[in-house]
Tab-separated table of C-alpha atoms in Angstrom:
chain	number	residue	atom	x	y	z
A	19	MET	CA	-30.245	-9.688	61.387
A	20	ALA	CA	-33.366	-9.260	63.524
A	21	LYS	CA	-36.654	-8.755	61.713
A	22	ILE	CA	-38.108	-5.256	61.753
A	23	ASP	CA	-41.605	-3.823	61.389
A	24	LEU	CA	-41.476	-2.892	57.704
A	25	ASP	CA	-44.654	-0.798	57.828
A	26	PHE	CA	-43.291	1.302	60.693
A	27	PHE	CA	-39.879	1.559	59.038
A	28	GLU	CA	-41.481	3.377	56.093
A	29	LYS	CA	-41.827	6.394	58.412
A	30	ILE	CA	-38.145	6.223	59.373
A	31	ILE	CA	-37.096	6.170	55.728
A	32	ILE	CA	-39.047	9.282	54.762
A	33	GLN	CA	-37.857	11.035	57.925
A	34	HIS	CA	-34.207	10.557	56.906
A	35	CYS	CA	-34.912	11.365	53.255
A	36	LEU	CA	-35.897	14.862	54.410
A	37	LYS	CA	-32.846	15.518	56.578
A	38	LYS	CA	-30.407	18.196	55.402
A	39	ASP	CA	-27.584	15.673	55.051
A	40	SER	CA	-28.218	14.073	51.640
A	41	THR	CA	-25.860	11.121	52.281
A	42	TYR	CA	-28.717	8.779	53.144
A	43	ILE	CA	-30.936	9.525	50.180
A	44	ALA	CA	-27.935	9.402	47.833
A	45	SER	CA	-27.180	5.849	48.982
A	46	ILE	CA	-30.712	4.583	48.342
A	47	ILE	CA	-31.919	6.734	45.431
A	48	ASP	CA	-31.449	3.933	42.868
A	49	TYR	CA	-33.838	1.697	44.832
A	50	LEU	CA	-36.272	4.325	46.118
A	51	ASP	CA	-39.536	3.417	44.356
A	52	LYS	CA	-42.971	4.462	45.580
A	53	ASP	CA	-44.195	0.885	45.071
A	54	LEU	CA	-42.079	-0.199	48.055
A	55	PHE	CA	-44.315	1.763	50.436
A	56	LYS	CA	-47.688	0.405	51.507
A	57	ASP	CA	-48.701	3.690	53.131
A	58	SER	CA	-50.013	5.675	50.148
A	59	ASN	CA	-49.288	8.984	51.882
A	60	ILE	CA	-45.615	8.142	52.286
A	61	ALA	CA	-45.435	6.669	48.767
A	62	GLU	CA	-46.689	9.901	47.148
A	63	ILE	CA	-44.364	12.191	49.096
A	64	ILE	CA	-41.379	9.872	48.550
A	65	ASN	CA	-42.056	10.112	44.824
A	66	ILE	CA	-41.922	13.914	44.967
A	67	ILE	CA	-38.722	13.910	47.050
A	68	LYS	CA	-37.057	11.478	44.630
A	69	SER	CA	-38.008	13.546	41.565
A	70	PHE	CA	-36.720	16.734	43.189
A	71	TYR	CA	-33.440	15.114	44.231
A	72	ILE	CA	-32.791	13.704	40.749
A	73	GLU	CA	-33.484	17.105	39.161
A	74	ARG	CA	-31.648	19.328	41.684
A	75	ASN	CA	-29.223	16.943	43.390
A	76	SER	CA	-30.460	18.214	46.746
A	77	ILE	CA	-33.207	17.513	49.268
A	78	PRO	CA	-36.248	19.790	49.006
A	79	THR	CA	-36.976	22.212	51.820
A	80	LEU	CA	-40.466	22.156	53.301
A	81	THR	CA	-41.344	25.209	51.184
A	82	GLU	CA	-40.056	23.557	48.006
A	83	LEU	CA	-41.953	20.410	48.891
A	84	LYS	CA	-45.187	22.338	49.448
A	85	SER	CA	-44.814	23.976	46.025
A	86	ARG	CA	-44.971	20.535	44.384
A	87	VAL	CA	-47.910	19.347	46.477
A	88	ASN	CA	-50.486	20.629	44.023
A	89	THR	CA	-53.667	18.662	44.795
A	90	LEU	CA	-55.867	18.316	47.864
A	91	THR	CA	-54.963	14.626	48.088
A	92	LEU	CA	-51.221	15.395	48.074
A	93	LYS	CA	-51.687	18.189	50.621
A	94	GLU	CA	-53.427	15.720	52.926
A	95	SER	CA	-50.628	13.183	52.362
A	96	LEU	CA	-47.956	15.746	53.269
A	97	LYS	CA	-49.860	16.707	56.399
A	98	LYS	CA	-49.987	13.080	57.542
A	99	VAL	CA	-46.296	12.499	56.722
A	100	VAL	CA	-45.285	15.534	58.789
A	101	GLY	CA	-47.355	14.086	61.614
A	102	TYR	CA	-45.555	10.739	61.319
A	103	ILE	CA	-42.152	12.404	61.506
A	104	ARG	CA	-43.052	14.419	64.609
A	105	GLU	CA	-43.785	11.148	66.432
A	106	LEU	CA	-40.267	9.811	65.800
A	107	ASP	CA	-37.014	10.380	67.682
A	108	SER	CA	-34.609	12.573	65.769
A	109	GLU	CA	-31.609	10.257	66.289
A	110	TYR	CA	-31.093	6.774	64.827
A	111	ASN	CA	-27.944	4.637	64.925
A	112	GLU	CA	-26.294	5.041	61.517
A	113	SER	CA	-25.211	1.410	61.039
A	114	GLU	CA	-28.619	0.201	62.193
A	115	LEU	CA	-30.272	2.602	59.742
A	116	VAL	CA	-28.212	1.377	56.774
A	117	ASN	CA	-28.654	-2.312	57.599
A	118	ASN	CA	-32.387	-1.992	58.211
A	119	THR	CA	-32.887	0.047	55.039
A	120	GLU	CA	-31.126	-2.596	52.957
A	121	TYR	CA	-33.294	-5.266	54.584
A	122	PHE	CA	-36.456	-3.210	53.937
A	123	ILE	CA	-35.643	-2.668	50.263
A	124	LYS	CA	-34.855	-6.344	49.635
A	125	GLN	CA	-37.922	-7.652	51.458
A	126	ARG	CA	-40.310	-5.282	49.726
A	127	LYS	CA	-38.795	-5.951	46.298
A	128	TYR	CA	-39.018	-9.718	46.845
A	129	SER	CA	-42.677	-9.310	47.850
A	130	LEU	CA	-43.467	-7.255	44.750
A	131	LEU	CA	-41.715	-9.805	42.548
A	132	MET	CA	-43.757	-12.683	43.989
A	133	GLU	CA	-47.034	-10.738	43.891
A	134	ASN	CA	-46.467	-9.906	40.249
A	135	ALA	CA	-45.695	-13.540	39.408
A	136	ILE	CA	-48.840	-14.730	41.203
A	137	ASP	CA	-50.987	-12.141	39.410
A	138	ASN	CA	-49.587	-13.195	36.027
A	139	LYS	CA	-50.271	-16.830	36.813
A	140	ALA	CA	-53.831	-16.061	37.901
A	141	SER	CA	-54.411	-14.067	34.708
A	142	ASN	CA	-53.048	-16.918	32.570
A	143	LYS	CA	-50.221	-14.691	31.432
A	144	GLU	CA	-46.815	-16.115	30.576
A	145	PHE	CA	-44.985	-17.278	33.685
A	146	ASN	CA	-41.340	-16.562	32.844
A	147	LEU	CA	-39.286	-18.360	35.488
A	148	GLU	CA	-36.023	-17.203	33.918
A	149	GLU	CA	-36.991	-13.543	34.271
A	150	ILE	CA	-38.047	-14.100	37.873
A	151	GLN	CA	-34.660	-15.702	38.543
A	152	LYS	CA	-32.835	-12.741	37.010
A	153	GLU	CA	-34.846	-10.204	39.001
A	154	SER	CA	-34.318	-12.196	42.184
A	155	GLU	CA	-30.572	-12.161	41.589
A	156	LYS	CA	-30.627	-8.374	41.119
A	157	ILE	CA	-32.426	-7.979	44.449
A	158	HIS	CA	-29.951	-10.275	46.181
A	159	GLN	CA	-27.056	-8.120	44.964
A	160	ILE	CA	-28.423	-4.882	46.456
A	161	THR	CA	-25.843	-3.522	48.885
A	162	LEU	CA	-25.785	-0.199	50.706
A	163	ILE	CA	-22.157	0.745	51.320
A	164	ASP	CA	-21.752	1.830	54.943
A	165	ASN	CA	-17.975	2.100	55.352
A	166	PHE	CA	-15.453	4.620	54.062
A	167	GLY	CA	-12.782	2.195	52.831
A	168	LEU	CA	-9.098	2.606	53.663
A	169	ASP	CA	-7.867	6.120	54.422
A	170	TYR	CA	-4.402	5.504	52.965
A	171	PHE	CA	-2.664	8.441	54.679
A	172	GLY	CA	-4.864	8.698	57.737
A	173	GLU	CA	-4.635	4.959	58.504
A	174	ASN	CA	-1.175	4.332	57.101
A	175	GLU	CA	-0.174	2.313	60.163
A	176	ARG	CA	-2.552	-0.384	58.903
A	177	VAL	CA	-0.673	-0.376	55.589
A	178	VAL	CA	2.679	-0.605	57.397
A	179	ASN	CA	1.490	-3.597	59.419
A	180	TYR	CA	0.221	-5.303	56.265
A	181	LEU	CA	3.493	-4.727	54.384
A	182	GLN	CA	5.505	-6.169	57.276
A	183	GLN	CA	3.581	-9.411	57.349
A	184	LYS	CA	5.846	-12.264	56.281
A	185	ASP	CA	3.163	-14.830	55.601
A	186	ASN	CA	0.671	-13.074	53.355
A	187	PHE	CA	0.776	-16.063	51.028
A	188	ILE	CA	-0.239	-19.693	51.230
A	189	SER	CA	2.370	-21.766	49.423
A	190	THR	CA	1.506	-24.259	46.690
A	191	GLY	CA	4.214	-26.446	48.207
A	192	TYR	CA	6.526	-25.888	45.234
A	193	ARG	CA	8.854	-22.874	45.147
A	194	THR	CA	8.926	-22.589	41.366
A	195	LEU	CA	5.131	-22.903	41.128
A	196	ASP	CA	4.751	-20.228	43.814
A	197	GLU	CA	6.826	-17.925	41.603
A	198	ALA	CA	4.585	-18.703	38.624
A	199	PHE	CA	1.572	-17.655	40.716
A	200	GLY	CA	3.262	-14.455	41.838
A	201	GLY	CA	4.191	-15.678	45.317
A	202	GLY	CA	1.473	-18.218	46.075
A	203	PHE	CA	-2.144	-17.616	47.118
A	204	GLN	CA	-3.246	-14.525	49.053
A	205	LYS	CA	-4.023	-15.765	52.561
A	206	GLU	CA	-6.752	-13.159	53.126
A	207	GLY	CA	-8.737	-14.425	50.147
A	208	LYS	CA	-10.439	-11.911	47.842
A	209	SER	CA	-8.686	-13.729	45.013
A	210	ILE	CA	-9.092	-16.573	42.538
A	211	TYR	CA	-6.319	-18.518	40.805
A	212	ASP	CA	-6.479	-20.782	37.781
A	213	ILE	CA	-4.544	-23.673	36.239
A	214	GLY	CA	-5.161	-24.193	32.514
A	215	GLY	CA	-4.346	-27.268	30.512
A	216	GLU	CA	-5.563	-29.518	27.732
A	217	THR	CA	-7.556	-32.678	28.406
A	218	ASN	CA	-5.725	-35.366	30.402
A	219	VAL	CA	-2.557	-33.331	30.984
A	220	GLY	CA	-2.938	-33.345	34.777
A	221	LYS	CA	-4.982	-30.341	35.922
A	222	SER	CA	-6.783	-32.314	38.632
A	223	ILE	CA	-3.484	-33.895	39.658
A	224	PHE	CA	-1.960	-30.435	40.158
A	225	LEU	CA	-5.055	-29.338	42.095
A	226	ALA	CA	-4.966	-32.374	44.402
A	227	ASN	CA	-1.206	-32.112	45.030
A	228	ILE	CA	-1.489	-28.438	45.918
A	229	ALA	CA	-4.461	-29.191	48.187
A	230	LEU	CA	-2.413	-31.858	49.977
A	231	ASN	CA	0.550	-29.498	50.356
A	232	VAL	CA	-1.701	-26.879	51.943
A	233	ILE	CA	-3.039	-29.504	54.347
A	234	LEU	CA	0.575	-30.248	55.271
A	235	GLN	CA	0.839	-26.570	56.239
A	236	ASN	CA	-1.885	-27.373	58.816
A	237	LYS	CA	-4.553	-25.467	56.931
A	238	ASN	CA	-8.096	-26.565	56.117
A	239	VAL	CA	-8.916	-27.353	52.497
A	240	VAL	CA	-12.232	-28.018	50.750
A	241	ILE	CA	-12.328	-29.522	47.252
A	242	ILE	CA	-15.504	-29.122	45.191
A	243	SER	CA	-15.594	-31.817	42.509
A	244	PRO	CA	-18.231	-31.414	39.777
A	245	GLU	CA	-16.891	-34.373	37.786
A	246	MET	CA	-14.969	-36.872	39.921
A	247	SER	CA	-16.605	-38.815	42.773
A	248	GLU	CA	-15.559	-38.254	46.369
A	249	MET	CA	-14.180	-41.781	46.689
A	250	ARG	CA	-12.174	-41.544	43.482
A	251	TYR	CA	-10.665	-38.323	44.750
A	252	ALA	CA	-10.012	-39.944	48.115
A	253	LYS	CA	-8.195	-42.809	46.397
A	254	ARG	CA	-5.887	-40.368	44.623
A	255	ILE	CA	-5.198	-38.427	47.800
A	256	SER	CA	-4.511	-41.689	49.644
A	257	GLY	CA	-1.743	-42.601	47.210
A	258	MET	CA	-0.250	-39.112	47.341
A	259	LEU	CA	-0.388	-38.922	51.131
A	260	THR	CA	0.927	-42.375	52.029
A	261	GLY	CA	3.247	-43.034	49.096
A	262	ILE	CA	1.486	-46.353	48.429
A	263	ALA	CA	0.892	-46.983	44.728
A	264	ILE	CA	-2.776	-46.265	43.995
A	265	SER	CA	-3.257	-49.682	42.422
A	266	LEU	CA	-1.869	-51.361	45.590
A	267	LEU	CA	-3.816	-49.439	48.238
A	268	GLY	CA	-6.299	-52.266	48.698
A	269	ASP	CA	-3.464	-54.695	49.404
A	270	ASN	CA	-1.831	-52.405	51.974
A	271	ILE	CA	-4.779	-51.416	54.178
A	272	GLU	CA	-3.014	-51.865	57.513
A	273	LYS	CA	-0.108	-49.674	56.431
A	274	TYR	CA	-2.555	-47.149	54.998
A	275	LYS	CA	-4.517	-46.999	58.275
A	276	LYS	CA	-1.321	-46.571	60.281
A	277	ASP	CA	-0.092	-43.758	58.015
A	278	ILE	CA	-3.423	-41.924	58.274
A	279	GLU	CA	-3.440	-42.285	62.058
A	280	ASN	CA	0.112	-40.896	62.218
A	281	PHE	CA	-0.967	-37.964	60.053
A	282	LYS	CA	-3.987	-37.225	62.267
A	283	ASN	CA	-1.787	-37.257	65.361
A	284	LYS	CA	0.589	-34.717	63.829
A	285	TYR	CA	-1.777	-32.338	62.031
A	286	SER	CA	-5.075	-30.697	62.987
A	287	SER	CA	-5.981	-29.601	59.460
A	288	LYS	CA	-9.303	-30.704	57.972
A	289	PHE	CA	-9.789	-31.921	54.407
A	290	ILE	CA	-13.265	-32.092	52.878
A	291	ILE	CA	-14.003	-33.548	49.438
A	292	LYS	CA	-17.476	-32.646	48.197
A	293	GLU	CA	-18.783	-34.018	44.919
A	294	VAL	CA	-21.519	-32.059	43.185
A	295	PRO	CA	-23.448	-32.837	39.980
A	296	THR	CA	-21.928	-31.475	36.783
A	297	LYS	CA	-23.686	-28.206	35.914
A	298	GLY	CA	-25.907	-28.861	38.918
A	299	VAL	CA	-24.773	-26.190	41.381
A	300	SER	CA	-23.814	-22.523	41.224
A	301	ALA	CA	-21.198	-20.579	43.161
A	302	LYS	CA	-23.965	-19.348	45.444
A	303	ASN	CA	-24.934	-22.958	46.206
A	304	ILE	CA	-21.301	-23.636	47.106
A	305	TYR	CA	-21.230	-20.644	49.443
A	306	ALA	CA	-24.395	-21.889	51.156
A	307	TYR	CA	-22.757	-25.306	51.582
A	308	LEU	CA	-19.573	-23.768	53.026
A	309	LYS	CA	-21.585	-21.683	55.488
A	310	LYS	CA	-23.431	-24.791	56.610
A	311	LEU	CA	-20.115	-26.664	56.907
A	312	SER	CA	-18.796	-23.881	59.121
A	313	ASP	CA	-21.955	-23.547	61.222
A	314	LYS	CA	-22.607	-27.269	61.722
A	315	LYS	CA	-19.113	-28.794	61.785
A	316	GLY	CA	-16.903	-25.813	62.601
A	317	ILE	CA	-14.817	-26.314	59.450
A	318	LYS	CA	-13.817	-23.161	57.584
A	319	PRO	CA	-11.650	-23.582	54.478
A	320	GLU	CA	-8.380	-21.703	54.209
A	321	LEU	CA	-8.158	-22.786	50.576
A	322	LEU	CA	-11.146	-23.647	48.395
A	323	CYS	CA	-10.382	-25.803	45.356
A	324	ILE	CA	-12.917	-26.104	42.531
A	325	ASP	CA	-12.060	-28.855	40.065
A	326	GLY	CA	-13.424	-27.032	37.051
A	327	HIS	CA	-15.428	-23.804	37.401
A	328	ALA	CA	-16.795	-24.339	33.879
A	329	LEU	CA	-18.657	-27.375	35.253
A	330	LEU	CA	-20.682	-25.154	37.598
A	331	LYS	CA	-23.833	-23.382	36.498
A	332	PRO	CA	-24.415	-19.625	36.674
A	333	SER	CA	-26.929	-18.558	39.307
A	334	VAL	CA	-28.518	-16.387	36.610
A	335	THR	CA	-28.979	-17.639	33.044
A	336	GLN	CA	-26.687	-15.854	30.575
A	337	ASN	CA	-27.208	-15.253	26.868
A	338	SER	CA	-24.003	-16.914	25.685
A	339	LYS	CA	-21.404	-19.487	26.707
A	340	HIS	CA	-18.762	-16.754	26.952
A	341	ALA	CA	-20.920	-14.628	29.241
A	342	GLU	CA	-21.747	-17.703	31.329
A	343	LEU	CA	-18.100	-18.563	31.981
A	344	GLN	CA	-17.189	-15.015	32.944
A	345	PHE	CA	-20.221	-14.766	35.230
A	346	ILE	CA	-19.266	-18.025	36.979
A	347	VAL	CA	-15.694	-16.810	37.572
A	348	GLN	CA	-16.994	-13.510	38.941
A	349	GLU	CA	-19.382	-15.327	41.274
A	350	CYS	CA	-16.564	-17.588	42.464
A	351	ARG	CA	-14.337	-14.596	43.094
A	352	GLY	CA	-17.158	-13.096	45.138
A	353	ILE	CA	-17.169	-16.211	47.343
A	354	SER	CA	-13.502	-15.655	48.180
A	355	TYR	CA	-14.487	-12.322	49.757
A	356	GLN	CA	-17.231	-13.940	51.801
A	357	ILE	CA	-15.195	-16.902	53.091
A	358	GLU	CA	-11.965	-14.859	53.379
A	359	ALA	CA	-9.948	-17.573	51.660
A	360	PRO	CA	-8.377	-17.898	48.190
A	361	ILE	CA	-9.902	-20.087	45.494
A	362	LEU	CA	-7.974	-22.351	43.132
A	363	THR	CA	-9.720	-23.682	40.051
A	364	VAL	CA	-8.794	-25.357	36.761
A	365	ALA	CA	-9.773	-24.590	33.180
A	366	GLN	CA	-9.692	-26.300	29.818
A	367	LEU	CA	-7.401	-25.084	27.036
A	368	ASN	CA	-8.608	-25.292	23.440
A	369	ARG	CA	-7.666	-27.875	20.817
A	370	SER	CA	-4.815	-25.807	19.429
A	371	SER	CA	-2.962	-26.390	22.691
A	372	HIS	CA	-2.760	-30.158	22.072
A	373	LYS	CA	0.826	-31.189	22.780
A	374	ALA	CA	1.851	-27.574	22.204
A	375	ASN	CA	5.020	-26.360	23.831
A	376	ASN	CA	4.242	-23.522	26.248
A	377	PRO	CA	0.604	-22.627	25.313
A	378	GLY	CA	-0.380	-19.013	25.921
A	379	LEU	CA	-3.445	-17.084	27.025
A	380	ASP	CA	-4.904	-17.293	23.523
A	381	ASN	CA	-5.266	-21.042	24.062
A	382	MET	CA	-7.914	-20.526	26.748
A	383	ALA	CA	-11.116	-22.377	25.883
A	384	GLY	CA	-14.580	-20.846	26.148
A	385	SER	CA	-14.045	-17.204	26.990
A	386	TRP	CA	-11.062	-14.881	26.953
A	387	ASP	CA	-13.014	-12.525	29.225
A	388	GLN	CA	-12.855	-14.904	32.204
A	389	LEU	CA	-9.090	-14.344	32.347
A	390	ALA	CA	-9.669	-10.736	33.415
A	391	ASP	CA	-11.013	-11.881	36.791
A	392	PHE	CA	-8.232	-14.320	37.682
A	393	ASP	CA	-5.564	-12.976	40.021
A	394	ALA	CA	-3.065	-15.355	38.442
A	395	HIS	CA	-3.260	-17.925	35.666
A	396	VAL	CA	-0.780	-20.754	35.087
A	397	ASN	CA	-0.810	-23.093	32.095
A	398	ILE	CA	0.502	-26.643	32.267
A	399	TRP	CA	1.568	-28.775	29.302
A	400	GLN	CA	3.377	-31.954	28.372
A	401	THR	CA	5.019	-33.135	25.174
A	402	ASP	CA	5.507	-36.813	24.317
A	403	GLU	CA	9.116	-36.520	25.468
A	404	ASP	CA	7.987	-34.941	28.735
A	405	ARG	CA	5.603	-37.805	29.416
A	406	GLU	CA	8.356	-40.346	28.851
A	407	ALA	CA	10.514	-38.366	31.271
A	408	SER	CA	7.614	-38.202	33.799
A	409	ILE	CA	7.533	-34.403	33.977
A	410	ILE	CA	4.790	-31.807	33.535
A	411	ARG	CA	5.767	-28.261	32.599
A	412	PHE	CA	4.105	-25.058	33.721
A	413	GLY	CA	4.305	-21.357	32.995
A	414	GLY	CA	2.777	-18.300	34.634
A	415	LYS	CA	0.749	-16.389	32.031
A	416	LYS	CA	-0.872	-13.721	34.172
A	417	VAL	CA	-0.208	-12.244	37.616
A	418	ARG	CA	-2.372	-9.358	38.825
A	419	ASP	CA	0.296	-7.817	41.069
A	420	GLY	CA	3.304	-7.648	38.763
A	421	SER	CA	4.760	-9.260	35.688
A	422	LYS	CA	3.689	-12.746	34.677
A	423	GLY	CA	5.192	-15.581	36.659
A	424	GLY	CA	8.073	-17.858	35.809
A	425	GLU	CA	8.245	-21.234	34.131
A	426	GLY	CA	9.379	-24.632	35.338
A	427	TYR	CA	8.426	-28.279	35.622
A	428	LEU	CA	7.460	-30.847	38.226
A	429	SER	CA	8.305	-34.515	38.216
A	430	ILE	CA	5.426	-36.934	38.621
A	431	ASP	CA	5.367	-40.418	40.045
A	432	TYR	CA	2.543	-42.028	38.065
A	433	ASP	CA	2.087	-44.811	40.619
A	434	THR	CA	1.000	-42.359	43.324
A	435	LEU	CA	0.308	-39.251	41.186
A	436	ARG	CA	2.547	-37.263	43.559
A	437	LEU	CA	4.347	-34.233	42.110
A	438	PHE	CA	7.886	-33.275	43.133
A	439	GLU	CA	10.269	-30.486	42.346
A	440	GLU	CA	13.623	-31.378	40.808
A	441	GLY	CA	15.831	-33.204	43.309
A	442	GLU	CA	12.982	-34.062	45.696
A	443	ILE	CA	11.736	-37.353	44.283
A	444	PRO	CA	13.417	-40.394	45.856
A	445	ASP	CA	15.434	-42.729	43.668
A	446	SER	CA	13.159	-45.635	44.514
A	447	LYS	CA	9.838	-45.778	42.687
A	448	ASP	CA	8.391	-47.299	45.856
A	449	LEU	CA	7.406	-44.283	47.945
A	450	SER	CA	5.625	-46.343	50.579
A	451	ASN	CA	8.501	-45.932	53.039
A	452	LYS	CA	7.939	-42.152	53.151
A	453	LEU	CA	5.461	-41.702	55.979
A	454	ASP	CA	6.103	-37.998	56.484
A	455	LEU	CA	5.870	-36.163	53.177
A	456	SER	CA	6.336	-32.848	54.979
A	457	SER	CA	9.975	-33.831	55.437
A	458	ILE	CA	10.316	-34.198	51.676
A	459	LEU	CA	8.651	-30.844	51.008
A	460	ASP	CA	10.385	-29.064	53.946
A	461	PHE	CA	7.598	-26.613	54.689
A	462	ASP	CA	9.439	-24.822	57.485
A	463	SER	CA	12.148	-23.534	55.156
A	464	LEU	CA	9.602	-23.043	52.394
A	465	MET	CA	7.450	-20.734	54.498
A	466	ASN	CA	10.497	-18.846	55.826
A	467	ALA	CA	11.347	-18.063	52.206
A	468	HIS	CA	8.142	-16.036	52.024
């Protein structure tokens, strides 16, 4: 938004705090501190208005205000404030007022935070960077709500249109896995989904296969990898996409290049793999990266995959590992609102899940509380017999909109790490002759099913 004259805007704030309609002051009362105002006259009168409103739940009349102006200094301040208000127009665009007020509050609070930190440093007092970070995060989260939400009865036509949409979901590419997730991933975003599994069972393999399937639906996908390098991820995707055994990719470069060129000619979807340092970035850093990706390269993800949210760091230090994990999930879920795309992540199950048949929610490692913020959670597992049979099982353990999802299994070709539903995998272990994997997965009929 455009910068505003903060000193002048102080007058606009006190003008609207004295209007008969208390909607404005009610929306800002939690942030309305006299320290935000550089004009001492406005600061003193704002303090009186705030105290009166908290006590009486109403705005003081001029008479009531005068009764609390009990010193010569305050009387002079009120006189000057009344003069300020008389110089202003009585009307102000409501949306502009809300947006500018939010900007004013944040800017002034940031300034006070920095001034206080500088003063402490100059006085050789303790410089607590962690506390500054926490306060900065609180300021960043200040939001003045300026819409009325959905009027369910008054705007029911919007509900009707939404209910009639046939493609509210993005498919995982596997019908049975879609069912486990409660239908797939909400296309509009505002949601986060999770795959849980023990170490080395195939969580990243599931994530990469789903990402590839979404790309085959001609949708953009971004993978954030806090553990695996971009090139290692690319090698896996290359085997899955072309059907060339991962160990033989280097010996089949010409075929690989031809397959990729064929894919690019058929699909317009973009696929970005971004490695980040383990515990080196927060969800807010990821959002900043995605915004830059959109602004600079015109690429906006329609599915964001995070290969392990527990490997991110919280933007604000938490007092326990459990609180940290829940905070990270909540921050990630917040991103899905901002980018208007669903998020898929993976999580570690605890040791008791080792080779367990059908592990449950109580096998979640780290924090049970993080489960509350997932829109759906699916566990994957594999017994020794399953591994010999080249299958990985899954079961839906939580679905926000309905009962928990179903159970099933996917076959895996370990040469390419490609997952298939029963009956889809070719008899030959050599998948290199399958240039068009969309024909195997039959996305047209799959999407019509939704």
